[in-house]
Coordinates of C-alpha atoms and ligand atoms in Angstrom, one line a residue:
M273 CA 103.8 133.3 91.7
A274 CA 105.7 130.0 90.7
K275 CA 103.6 126.9 92.4
V276 CA 105.8 124.9 94.2
S277 CA 104.5 121.3 95.0
I278 CA 106.1 118.3 97.5
N279 CA 107.0 114.5 95.8
L280 CA 105.8 112.9 98.3
A281 CA 107.6 109.9 97.3
T282 CA 110.7 111.7 97.8
G283 CA 110.3 114.4 99.5
S284 CA 111.5 116.7 97.6
V285 CA 110.7 119.9 96.5
Q286 CA 109.2 120.2 93.2
K287 CA 108.5 123.3 90.7
E288 CA 105.7 123.2 89.0
D289 CA 106.3 123.1 85.3
I290 CA 106.0 127.1 84.4
I291 CA 104.1 128.0 81.1
V292 CA 105.8 130.2 78.8
G293 CA 104.7 133.3 76.6
I294 CA 106.7 133.2 73.4
D295 CA 106.5 136.0 70.2
L296 CA 107.3 133.7 67.8
G297 CA 108.4 137.0 65.1
T298 CA 108.9 137.0 61.6
T299 CA 112.6 138.9 62.7
N300 CA 113.2 138.5 66.2
S301 CA 111.4 136.1 68.7
L302 CA 111.7 135.8 72.7
V303 CA 110.0 134.3 76.3
A304 CA 108.5 135.9 78.7
F305 CA 108.1 134.1 82.0
I306 CA 106.3 135.1 85.3
N307 CA 108.8 135.6 87.7
P308 CA 108.5 134.7 91.6
E309 CA 107.4 138.2 92.2
G310 CA 104.1 137.8 89.9
N311 CA 105.6 139.9 87.5
P312 CA 106.5 139.3 83.2
Q313 CA 109.6 139.3 82.8
V314 CA 111.6 138.2 79.4
I315 CA 113.9 136.2 79.4
N316 CA 117.6 137.2 78.7
D317 CA 119.8 133.7 78.7
T318 CA 123.4 134.8 80.3
G319 CA 124.7 136.8 77.7
K320 CA 123.0 135.6 75.0
G321 CA 120.4 139.0 74.9
V322 CA 116.6 138.7 75.0
L323 CA 115.7 138.9 70.9
V324 CA 116.6 135.9 69.4
P325 CA 116.9 136.8 65.2
S326 CA 114.4 134.0 64.0
V327 CA 117.4 132.9 61.7
V328 CA 118.3 129.4 61.1
H329 CA 122.0 128.4 59.7
F330 CA 123.3 125.0 58.3
Q331 CA 126.3 124.3 57.7
S332 CA 128.1 122.1 56.2
N333 CA 128.6 119.8 58.6
G334 CA 125.1 119.4 60.1
T335 CA 125.4 121.8 62.8
V336 CA 122.4 123.9 62.9
L337 CA 122.8 127.7 64.4
V338 CA 119.3 129.4 65.5
G339 CA 119.5 133.0 66.1
N340 CA 122.5 136.0 66.3
E341 CA 125.3 133.1 65.3
A342 CA 122.8 132.4 62.8
K343 CA 122.4 135.9 61.3
E344 CA 126.3 136.4 61.2
F345 CA 125.7 133.9 58.1
L346 CA 123.8 135.5 55.6
I347 CA 126.1 138.2 53.7
P348 CA 128.9 134.2 54.0
D349 CA 126.2 131.8 53.2
P350 CA 122.7 133.2 51.8
Q351 CA 121.7 129.9 50.6
N352 CA 121.8 127.9 54.3
T353 CA 121.0 130.9 56.3
I354 CA 116.9 131.2 56.2
F355 CA 115.7 134.4 57.7
S356 CA 112.3 135.5 58.0
V357 CA 110.8 132.3 58.0
K358 CA 107.2 133.3 59.6
R359 CA 106.2 135.0 56.3
L360 CA 106.3 131.3 54.9
L361 CA 104.2 129.7 57.1
G362 CA 100.5 128.1 56.1
R363 CA 101.5 129.1 52.4
S364 CA 102.0 127.8 49.1
Y365 CA 104.2 129.4 46.3
H366 CA 101.8 130.7 44.3
D367 CA 101.3 133.1 47.4
I368 CA 104.9 134.4 48.0
E369 CA 106.2 134.4 44.3
P370 CA 105.8 138.4 44.1
N371 CA 108.3 139.1 46.3
K372 CA 110.3 135.9 45.4
D373 CA 113.4 138.2 45.1
F374 CA 112.7 139.0 49.5
F375 CA 114.5 135.3 50.1
S376 CA 118.1 134.8 49.3
Y377 CA 117.5 130.7 49.8
K378 CA 115.8 128.2 47.3
I379 CA 112.0 128.5 47.7
I380 CA 111.0 124.8 46.0
D381 CA 108.8 126.5 43.2
N382 CA 107.7 123.0 41.0
D383 CA 104.4 122.7 43.3
I384 CA 102.9 125.9 43.0
E385 CA 99.8 125.2 44.6
S386 CA 100.9 123.0 47.9
L387 CA 102.7 124.7 51.2
V388 CA 106.0 125.7 50.4
K389 CA 109.1 123.9 51.1
I390 CA 112.6 125.1 51.3
K391 CA 115.7 123.2 50.2
V392 CA 119.1 123.5 52.0
G393 CA 121.9 121.6 50.2
D394 CA 120.4 118.5 49.4
Q395 CA 117.6 118.3 52.5
F396 CA 114.0 119.8 52.3
F397 CA 112.4 121.6 55.4
T398 CA 109.2 123.1 55.6
P399 CA 108.5 126.5 57.6
I400 CA 107.0 124.4 60.3
E401 CA 109.8 122.9 60.8
L402 CA 112.3 125.6 60.6
S403 CA 109.9 127.5 63.0
G404 CA 109.8 124.2 65.4
L405 CA 113.5 124.8 65.3
I406 CA 113.6 128.7 66.4
L407 CA 111.1 127.8 69.2
K408 CA 113.3 124.8 70.0
E409 CA 115.8 126.9 70.5
L410 CA 113.6 129.6 73.0
K411 CA 113.0 126.6 74.8
E412 CA 115.9 125.3 75.8
R413 CA 117.2 128.5 76.5
A414 CA 113.8 129.1 79.1
E415 CA 115.2 126.1 80.6
H416 CA 118.6 127.3 80.6
A417 CA 118.0 130.2 82.0
L418 CA 115.1 129.4 84.6
K419 CA 116.3 126.0 85.2
T420 CA 114.1 123.7 85.1
P421 CA 111.7 122.0 82.6
V422 CA 109.8 124.1 80.4
N423 CA 107.1 122.1 78.3
R424 CA 104.4 124.5 78.1
A425 CA 104.0 127.9 76.1
V426 CA 101.2 130.4 75.0
I427 CA 103.1 131.6 71.7
T428 CA 101.6 134.5 69.7
V429 CA 100.6 135.3 66.1
P430 CA 99.5 138.4 64.3
A431 CA 95.6 139.6 64.2
Y432 CA 95.8 137.8 60.5
F433 CA 97.2 135.2 60.7
N434 CA 94.4 132.2 59.5
D435 CA 93.9 128.9 60.3
S436 CA 96.1 127.4 58.4
Q437 CA 98.7 129.2 59.5
R438 CA 98.0 129.6 63.3
Q439 CA 97.7 125.2 62.7
A440 CA 100.8 125.2 61.6
T441 CA 102.6 127.4 64.5
R442 CA 100.7 125.3 66.8
D443 CA 102.4 122.9 64.6
A444 CA 105.9 124.6 64.6
G445 CA 105.5 123.9 68.8
K446 CA 104.9 121.0 68.7
L447 CA 108.0 119.7 66.6
A448 CA 109.7 121.3 69.5
G449 CA 108.5 119.3 72.7
L450 CA 106.2 122.5 73.4
D451 CA 102.7 122.2 74.5
V452 CA 100.6 124.8 73.4
L453 CA 97.9 126.2 75.5
R454 CA 96.8 128.6 73.1
I455 CA 97.9 130.6 70.2
V456 CA 97.0 134.5 70.6
N457 CA 96.9 137.4 69.0
E458 CA 100.0 139.2 69.1
P459 CA 97.8 142.9 70.0
T460 CA 95.8 141.0 72.8
A461 CA 99.2 140.0 74.4
A462 CA 100.2 143.5 74.0
S463 CA 97.4 145.5 75.3
L464 CA 97.7 143.0 78.3
A465 CA 101.0 143.5 78.7
Y466 CA 100.5 147.0 79.1
G467 CA 98.0 145.8 82.0
I468 CA 94.7 147.2 80.3
G469 CA 91.6 144.8 81.5
L470 CA 93.0 143.9 84.5
N471 CA 91.8 145.9 86.8
P472 CA 88.1 144.6 86.4
D473 CA 86.5 148.1 87.0
E474 CA 88.1 149.1 83.9
E475 CA 86.4 149.8 80.6
K476 CA 88.2 151.1 77.5
I477 CA 88.9 151.1 73.8
I478 CA 91.8 150.8 73.0
A479 CA 93.9 150.5 69.0
V480 CA 97.1 148.8 69.1
Y481 CA 99.5 149.3 66.1
D482 CA 102.0 146.6 65.7
L483 CA 103.9 147.3 63.0
G484 CA 106.7 144.4 63.3
G485 CA 109.3 143.5 60.4
G486 CA 107.5 141.5 58.1
T487 CA 103.7 142.2 59.4
F488 CA 101.3 145.0 60.3
D489 CA 98.6 145.0 62.7
V490 CA 95.8 146.8 63.8
S491 CA 93.2 145.6 67.1
I492 CA 90.3 147.4 67.8
L493 CA 90.2 146.4 71.6
K494 CA 87.2 146.7 74.2
I495 CA 87.5 145.4 77.9
Q496 CA 84.9 145.7 79.8
N497 CA 84.4 143.7 83.2
G498 CA 88.2 142.0 82.8
I499 CA 87.0 141.1 79.1
F500 CA 88.8 141.8 76.2
E501 CA 86.5 141.6 72.9
V502 CA 88.2 142.2 69.6
L503 CA 85.7 144.4 68.5
S504 CA 88.1 144.8 64.4
T505 CA 91.2 143.7 63.2
N506 CA 92.7 144.4 60.1
G507 CA 96.3 144.5 58.3
N508 CA 98.4 143.1 55.9
T509 CA 101.0 140.2 56.5
F510 CA 103.1 142.0 53.8
L511 CA 104.7 145.2 55.3
G512 CA 106.5 146.2 58.0
G513 CA 110.4 147.5 58.4
D514 CA 111.9 144.9 56.0
D515 CA 109.9 146.9 53.6
F516 CA 111.2 150.5 54.9
D517 CA 115.0 148.3 54.7
Q518 CA 114.3 147.6 50.4
A519 CA 113.0 151.0 50.3
I520 CA 116.2 152.4 51.8
V521 CA 118.2 149.8 49.3
H522 CA 116.8 150.8 46.5
Y523 CA 117.8 154.3 47.3
W524 CA 121.3 153.5 47.6
I525 CA 120.5 151.5 44.1
E526 CA 118.9 154.9 42.2
Q527 CA 121.7 156.9 44.4
N528 CA 125.1 154.8 42.6
R529 CA 123.7 153.9 39.7
L530 CA 124.1 150.7 39.9
D531 CA 122.4 147.8 37.7
K532 CA 119.1 146.3 39.7
T533 CA 119.7 142.9 38.1
E534 CA 123.4 142.8 38.8
V535 CA 122.3 143.5 42.5
S536 CA 120.6 141.4 43.2
N537 CA 121.9 138.8 41.6
D538 CA 124.7 139.3 44.1
Q539 CA 123.5 137.7 46.9
E540 CA 126.1 139.5 49.4
L541 CA 125.9 142.5 48.0
S542 CA 122.2 142.8 48.5
Q543 CA 122.1 141.2 51.9
A544 CA 124.8 143.3 52.4
L545 CA 122.8 146.2 51.8
R546 CA 120.0 145.2 52.7
L547 CA 121.8 145.4 56.7
K548 CA 123.7 148.5 56.1
A549 CA 120.1 150.0 55.7
E550 CA 118.5 148.8 58.3
E551 CA 121.8 150.3 60.6
A552 CA 120.9 153.7 58.9
K553 CA 116.9 153.2 59.6
I554 CA 117.5 152.6 63.5
A555 CA 120.5 155.4 62.9
L556 CA 117.9 157.6 61.3
T557 CA 115.3 157.3 64.6
T558 CA 117.7 159.6 66.5
Q559 CA 120.1 161.0 63.8
N560 CA 119.4 163.5 61.2
I561 CA 121.5 162.2 58.4
F562 CA 123.4 158.6 57.9
N563 CA 126.5 157.8 56.1
G564 CA 128.3 154.8 55.7
A565 CA 129.4 152.6 52.5
V566 CA 129.5 148.7 51.8
N567 CA 132.6 147.6 50.0
D568 CA 133.1 150.7 48.1
I569 CA 129.0 151.9 48.0
P570 CA 128.8 154.9 49.6
C571 CA 125.6 155.0 52.2
A572 CA 124.3 157.7 52.4
I573 CA 120.8 159.3 54.1
S574 CA 118.9 162.1 55.8
R575 CA 115.8 161.5 58.0
I576 CA 114.0 163.4 55.3
T577 CA 114.6 161.2 52.5
F578 CA 114.0 158.3 54.4
E579 CA 110.2 159.7 55.9
E580 CA 109.7 160.4 52.3
L581 CA 111.1 157.2 51.1
I582 CA 108.6 155.3 53.7
L583 CA 105.6 157.9 53.7
P584 CA 103.7 155.2 51.6
K585 CA 103.9 152.5 53.7
V586 CA 103.2 154.4 56.6
E587 CA 100.0 155.8 55.0
Q588 CA 98.9 152.2 54.0
T589 CA 99.0 151.6 57.6
I590 CA 97.3 154.2 58.7
G591 CA 94.2 153.3 56.0
C592 CA 94.5 150.0 58.2
C593 CA 93.0 151.9 61.2
A594 CA 90.8 154.1 59.1
N595 CA 89.2 150.9 58.1
A596 CA 89.6 148.6 61.6
L597 CA 87.1 151.9 63.0
R598 CA 84.9 151.8 60.7
D599 CA 84.6 147.6 60.8
A600 CA 83.8 148.5 65.0
G601 CA 81.6 151.4 64.0
L602 CA 83.5 153.6 66.1
G603 CA 84.7 157.5 65.9
V604 CA 88.7 158.5 66.3
D605 CA 87.3 160.1 69.3
E606 CA 85.7 156.7 70.8
I607 CA 89.6 155.3 71.2
D608 CA 90.6 155.6 74.7
E609 CA 94.3 154.7 74.0
V610 CA 96.3 153.7 71.0
V611 CA 99.6 150.6 72.1
M612 CA 102.3 150.8 70.5
V613 CA 103.6 147.3 69.7
G614 CA 106.8 146.4 67.2
G615 CA 110.3 147.6 66.6
S616 CA 108.9 149.9 63.5
T617 CA 107.2 151.9 65.9
R618 CA 110.4 152.9 66.7
T619 CA 110.5 155.6 63.2
P620 CA 109.3 158.5 64.5
L621 CA 107.1 159.3 61.9
V622 CA 105.1 156.2 62.4
K623 CA 104.5 157.1 65.6
E624 CA 103.7 160.9 64.7
M625 CA 101.1 159.5 61.7
V626 CA 99.2 157.2 64.1
S627 CA 99.5 159.9 66.7
E628 CA 98.0 162.3 64.4
L629 CA 94.7 159.7 63.4
F630 CA 93.6 158.8 66.7
N631 CA 94.5 162.7 67.5
K632 CA 96.4 161.5 70.8
P633 CA 99.2 160.6 72.0
V634 CA 100.4 156.8 71.6
Q635 CA 101.0 154.4 74.7
D636 CA 105.4 153.2 73.7
K637 CA 106.3 153.1 77.9
I638 CA 107.4 149.2 77.1
N639 CA 110.3 148.6 74.9
P640 CA 108.2 147.6 71.7
D641 CA 110.2 144.1 70.8
E642 CA 109.6 142.7 74.4
V643 CA 105.6 144.0 75.0
V644 CA 103.7 141.1 72.8
A645 CA 106.3 138.4 74.4
L646 CA 105.1 139.6 78.3
G647 CA 101.3 139.4 77.6
A648 CA 102.4 136.2 75.9
A649 CA 103.4 135.7 80.2
I650 CA 100.6 137.2 81.0
Q651 CA 98.4 135.0 79.4
A652 CA 99.7 131.8 80.0
D653 CA 99.2 132.9 84.0
I654 CA 96.4 133.1 83.3
L655 CA 95.7 130.0 81.9
A656 CA 97.5 128.2 84.5
G657 CA 94.8 129.7 86.3
N658 CA 96.5 132.2 88.8
R659 CA 93.8 135.7 87.0
K660 CA 90.6 133.7 86.8
D661 CA 89.0 137.2 86.6
I662 CA 90.3 137.5 83.3
L663 CA 88.7 136.1 79.9
L664 CA 89.5 136.9 76.6
L665 CA 87.3 136.9 73.4
D666 CA 89.2 137.6 70.1
V667 CA 87.4 137.7 66.5
T668 CA 88.0 136.3 63.4
P669 CA 89.5 138.2 60.7
L670 CA 88.1 136.5 57.8
S671 CA 85.3 134.5 56.8
L672 CA 84.8 131.3 56.7
G673 CA 82.5 128.8 54.3
I674 CA 81.5 126.3 52.1
E675 CA 80.9 126.1 48.5
T676 CA 77.5 126.0 47.2
M677 CA 76.3 124.8 43.2
G678 CA 77.2 126.7 40.7
G679 CA 80.7 127.6 42.9
L680 CA 79.2 130.4 45.4
M681 CA 80.5 130.9 48.4
D682 CA 77.9 129.9 51.9
I683 CA 79.3 132.0 54.5
I684 CA 78.8 129.4 57.8
I685 CA 81.0 131.8 60.4
P686 CA 81.1 135.8 59.2
R687 CA 84.2 137.8 59.4
N688 CA 84.4 139.4 62.5
A689 CA 82.4 136.5 64.7
K690 CA 83.9 136.4 67.6
V691 CA 86.1 133.2 68.1
P692 CA 85.2 130.8 69.9
S693 CA 82.5 130.3 67.6
K694 CA 80.2 127.6 66.6
A695 CA 77.9 127.8 63.7
G696 CA 76.3 125.6 61.7
R697 CA 73.6 125.1 58.2
Q698 CA 71.4 122.7 56.8
Y699 CA 71.9 120.9 53.1
T700 CA 70.9 118.5 50.7
T701 CA 71.9 116.7 47.7
S702 CA 70.6 117.8 43.6
I703 CA 70.4 114.4 42.5
D704 CA 68.3 111.1 42.9
G705 CA 70.5 108.9 45.2
Q706 CA 73.4 110.2 45.6
V707 CA 75.6 108.9 47.9
N708 CA 78.8 111.1 48.1
M709 CA 79.1 114.7 48.9
K710 CA 81.7 116.5 49.0
I711 CA 82.5 119.0 50.9
S712 CA 84.7 122.3 50.6
V713 CA 85.8 124.5 52.8
Y714 CA 87.0 128.8 52.4
Q715 CA 88.1 131.5 53.7
G716 CA 86.9 134.7 52.2
E717 CA 84.7 137.7 51.5
R718 CA 84.2 136.9 47.6
D719 CA 80.6 135.8 46.4
L720 CA 82.2 132.9 44.2
V721 CA 84.8 130.3 46.0
K722 CA 87.1 130.8 43.2
E723 CA 88.2 134.6 44.4
N724 CA 88.3 133.3 47.6
R725 CA 90.8 130.6 49.8
K726 CA 90.4 127.3 49.9
L727 CA 91.4 125.3 52.9
A728 CA 90.0 122.3 52.8
E729 CA 88.4 119.3 51.2
F730 CA 86.3 116.4 52.0
D731 CA 83.6 113.8 50.9
L732 CA 81.1 112.7 53.3
K733 CA 80.1 109.4 52.1
G734 CA 77.9 106.7 52.8
I735 CA 74.7 108.7 52.7
P736 CA 72.4 106.1 51.9
A737 CA 70.3 106.6 48.2
M738 CA 67.5 109.0 48.4
P739 CA 65.7 111.7 45.6
A740 CA 67.1 114.8 45.1
G741 CA 66.7 117.3 48.1
F742 CA 65.9 114.3 51.0
P743 CA 69.1 113.8 53.1
K744 CA 69.6 116.6 55.3
V745 CA 73.0 117.4 56.3
D746 CA 74.0 119.2 58.6
I747 CA 77.7 121.1 58.5
N748 CA 78.6 122.3 61.8
F749 CA 82.2 124.3 61.6
L750 CA 83.7 124.5 65.2
L751 CA 86.4 127.6 65.6
N752 CA 88.1 126.9 68.9
A753 CA 89.5 130.1 70.7
D754 CA 93.3 129.3 68.8
G755 CA 91.2 130.2 65.8
I756 CA 91.6 126.5 64.2
L757 CA 88.6 125.4 62.6
K758 CA 86.9 122.0 62.6
V759 CA 83.8 120.2 60.5
Q760 CA 82.0 118.4 61.2
A761 CA 79.2 116.9 58.3
V762 CA 76.1 114.2 60.1
E763 CA 73.4 113.5 57.5
L764 CA 70.6 113.6 60.3
R765 CA 67.9 111.5 58.3
S766 CA 70.5 107.8 58.2
G767 CA 72.9 109.6 60.7
V768 CA 75.5 108.4 58.7
K769 CA 78.9 111.3 59.9
Q770 CA 81.9 112.8 59.1
E771 CA 83.8 114.4 62.0
V772 CA 87.0 116.2 59.5
E773 CA 90.3 117.1 61.3
V774 CA 90.4 119.9 58.7
K775 CA 94.1 119.8 57.5
P776 CA 94.0 122.7 54.9
T777 CA 95.0 121.6 51.5
Y778 CA 96.7 124.6 50.1
G779 CA 98.2 127.6 52.0
L780 CA 97.3 131.4 50.8
T781 CA 96.8 132.4 47.7
D782 CA 99.4 135.4 47.1
Q783 CA 96.7 138.0 48.1
E784 CA 97.2 139.0 51.3
V785 CA 93.9 139.8 53.6
E786 CA 93.8 143.3 52.5
Q787 CA 93.8 143.3 49.3
M788 CA 90.6 140.5 49.7
L789 CA 88.9 142.8 52.4
I790 CA 89.0 145.7 49.8
D791 CA 88.9 143.6 46.5
S792 CA 85.4 142.1 48.3
I793 CA 84.5 146.3 48.7
Q794 CA 85.0 147.2 45.3
N795 CA 83.4 144.1 43.4
A796 CA 80.8 144.0 46.2
K797 CA 78.3 145.0 43.2
G798 CA 79.2 142.8 40.1
D799 CA 79.9 140.2 42.9
V800 CA 76.0 140.5 44.0
S801 CA 74.0 140.4 40.9
Q802 CA 77.0 137.5 39.6
R803 CA 74.9 135.4 42.9
M804 CA 72.4 137.0 41.9
V805 CA 72.6 134.8 38.2
I806 CA 73.8 131.8 39.4
E807 CA 71.3 131.2 42.3
A808 CA 68.3 131.7 39.8
R809 CA 69.9 129.6 37.2
T810 CA 71.3 127.0 40.2
E811 CA 67.5 127.0 41.0
G812 CA 67.0 126.5 37.0
E813 CA 69.0 123.6 36.5
Q814 CA 67.5 122.3 39.5
M815 CA 63.4 121.9 39.0
I816 CA 64.3 121.2 35.8
Y817 CA 66.4 118.4 36.5
T818 CA 63.4 117.2 38.7
V819 CA 60.6 118.0 37.0
E820 CA 62.3 115.5 34.3
R821 CA 62.8 112.4 37.0
F822 CA 59.0 113.4 38.0
L823 CA 57.5 112.7 34.6
E824 CA 59.6 110.1 34.1
K825 CA 58.5 108.3 37.5
N826 CA 55.0 109.2 37.5
K827 CA 54.2 108.8 33.8
Q828 CA 50.9 107.4 35.3
Y829 CA 49.5 110.4 37.1
V830 CA 50.0 112.9 34.9
S831 CA 48.2 113.5 31.6
P832 CA 49.5 113.2 28.3
A833 CA 48.7 116.7 27.8
E834 CA 49.9 118.1 30.3
V835 CA 53.8 116.1 29.9
T836 CA 53.5 118.5 26.8
D837 CA 52.7 121.7 28.1
T838 CA 55.2 120.5 30.7
K839 CA 57.8 119.8 28.1
A840 CA 57.0 122.9 26.3
L841 CA 57.9 125.0 29.6
L842 CA 60.7 123.2 30.5
E843 CA 62.3 124.4 27.0
K844 CA 61.5 127.7 27.8
L845 CA 62.9 127.8 30.9
K846 CA 66.3 126.3 29.5
L847 CA 66.0 129.3 27.2
A848 CA 66.5 132.2 30.1
L849 CA 69.1 129.8 31.8
A850 CA 71.4 130.1 28.2
S851 CA 70.6 133.8 28.1
G852 CA 71.8 134.6 31.9
D853 CA 69.3 137.2 32.6
K854 CA 68.1 136.4 35.6
D855 CA 64.4 138.2 35.8
S856 CA 63.8 135.9 32.9
I857 CA 64.9 132.7 34.7
H858 CA 62.7 133.7 38.0
K859 CA 59.9 134.0 35.8
N860 CA 60.2 131.0 33.6
I861 CA 61.3 129.0 37.1
E862 CA 57.7 130.5 38.6
E863 CA 55.3 129.0 35.7
V864 CA 56.7 125.5 36.0
N865 CA 56.6 126.1 39.5
E866 CA 53.2 127.0 39.0
F867 CA 52.5 124.3 36.3
T868 CA 53.8 121.6 38.1
R869 CA 52.3 122.5 41.8
P870 CA 49.0 120.3 41.0
F871 CA 51.1 117.6 40.2
A872 CA 53.1 116.6 43.3
E873 CA 49.7 117.9 45.4
R874 CA 48.1 115.0 43.6
L875 CA 50.4 112.2 44.5
M876 CA 51.4 113.7 48.2
D877 CA 54.7 113.6 47.5
Q878 CA 57.0 115.3 48.9
A879 CA 59.7 115.0 47.0
I880 CA 59.5 117.5 44.2
A881 CA 58.2 120.2 47.1
T882 CA 61.3 119.4 49.6
A883 CA 64.0 119.4 46.1
M884 CA 62.4 122.5 45.0
K885 CA 63.6 124.3 48.9
G886 CA 66.6 123.2 49.5
K887 CA 69.5 124.4 48.7
A888 CA 72.1 121.3 47.7
I889 CA 76.3 120.9 47.1
E890 CA 76.7 119.0 43.8
Ligands
ADP75 P1 108.5 141.3 64.5 O1 107.8 141.0 65.2 O2 108.4 141.6 63.1 O3 110.0 139.9 64.7 P2 110.3 143.3 65.8 O4 109.1 143.8 66.7 O5 111.1 142.1 66.1 O6 109.4 142.7 64.6 O7 110.6 144.3 65.0 C1 111.6 144.1 64.3 C2 111.9 145.4 63.4 O8 111.7 146.4 63.9 C3 112.7 145.7 62.3 O9 112.3 145.4 60.8 C4 114.0 146.5 62.6 O10 114.5 146.7 61.9 C5 113.0 147.2 64.1 N1 113.7 148.4 64.8 C6 114.3 147.9 65.9 N2 114.4 148.8 66.4 C7 114.3 149.6 65.3 C8 114.6 152.0 65.4 N3 115.3 152.1 66.5 N4 114.4 152.2 64.3 C9 113.7 151.7 63.7 N5 112.8 150.2 62.9 C10 113.3 150.3 64.1
MG76 MG1 106.0 141.1 66.7

């Protein structure tokens, strides 16, 4: 029920402002709310339809169009008509380069590591600004249809969005003038729309399969005591119905012996083919054959051919489902329900294969285009305090950690950890008198940070000069309910503290999350042995550093013979380091350790012992 309050000053009745749920899709966006009867309902602003194509068009006179009107310009004015901007949110040019032909508008490519920018005429736009324009349109449609101001929203994102992408979505909401109360995973919203978990006595395990225009997600959710818990997530942020369309376009290019480069250079033609392909795909949901044409190019395709073309893509999604099951530690038979989400799940082959994998009929009663927005509205209702018995738990799809010596990834919040989540670890310095500590935050599963995604970097400054190994630096990660990461560093001895708002310095790398996971599994063995060598080498280098400093400073406590012998042992250790044989490194470290331990004891100086233990950051 929408709450009503009375303004005591004027005596007028005010509707408490409504919190809407928004599905900001790659292809289509829409907004929903809880109607006065208490049911979720999508908003259809008079005659404009429910789905707002996620397309923005810039006219030469400065007018900006969003939605269906903008979509009209995809063919006649591709340079000034932006589609699929969600694929660019939180990403760098480097990330999207393999798919750059997909975009018919100008993406700035001279700074490949920073977040992408789009050039329209002589103006530059970020994907955040463009998404903001779509959200603004949704807000205005909601206000027009509901005849009340709309200032607060819940916005959904694919489960695989990383922190940078979630932050970008939140920022887009801000630009649209929306207070974004929560960023919710789309599969979580979808299961809410099916009412699953609203009854506290219900205990179920659900698989949510979401194949939209541009992204694919699968999540395994557990519902217990009215609590949603995401057991695992998997997916591919570059797989969706758009790929089905592209497969059809390529097929027609081959069938008609067209020159591929010529077609892709002719932006109007490739757009027209793309739209015709989508028309064919949708027709093939209910028909066995499609016949059409673009200009004088015949465009025909049968359902059988279509299914052959898309089979590898659908199989990929099935593979993701199997991975999600494995990560959740569940067998197919333990899944009680399978929920279908996204327009592309209307394709019969998709339904068949998903149903076959899970060995049961799929849930597809609710319109797959609307189900996420409806669930977002329910989530908004929960946040408004109308359904207090429900609590949502999510998981983080990739591990979060920091770089330690030798370029190693030190995971602080592991993959699939529950969100919100808080974790920390203590670190120390590697050099005497070190006053700054560089903290680099990464996301990913590989052992070397260079294989992972850098999210942020900052310096903890003003650590008082102390011997190496003395400072105690606590690094805490706080992953909030939206999946946004805050990193805090405190040097405990001095109290020097840095509460840093982590701003992503890079977008995603070009690898998809799924690929990252596959890579981490394939390279696991090599990674681990590499990590072990690096750890041994780092330990050896620190040992050499510490012992040499010790000898320099404490000559009076060590006999000349001991100095000579120690130096000989250090030389041996250096040779071992150069060899890269970790067993030999460990052996030599141990020898130095044994020989020098009495020195430290003799001096009652803990410095050396501490330095040899603590993990250090360069
Ligand atoms: P997104 O979440 O990425 O915005 P949607 O859930 O709106 O995507 O799904 C859009 C995709 O669904 C498009 O690729 C569209 O072509 C596809 N689609 C819509 N209707 C059908 C249909 N009847 N059969 C197959 N695909 C469809
Ligand atoms: Mg969607």
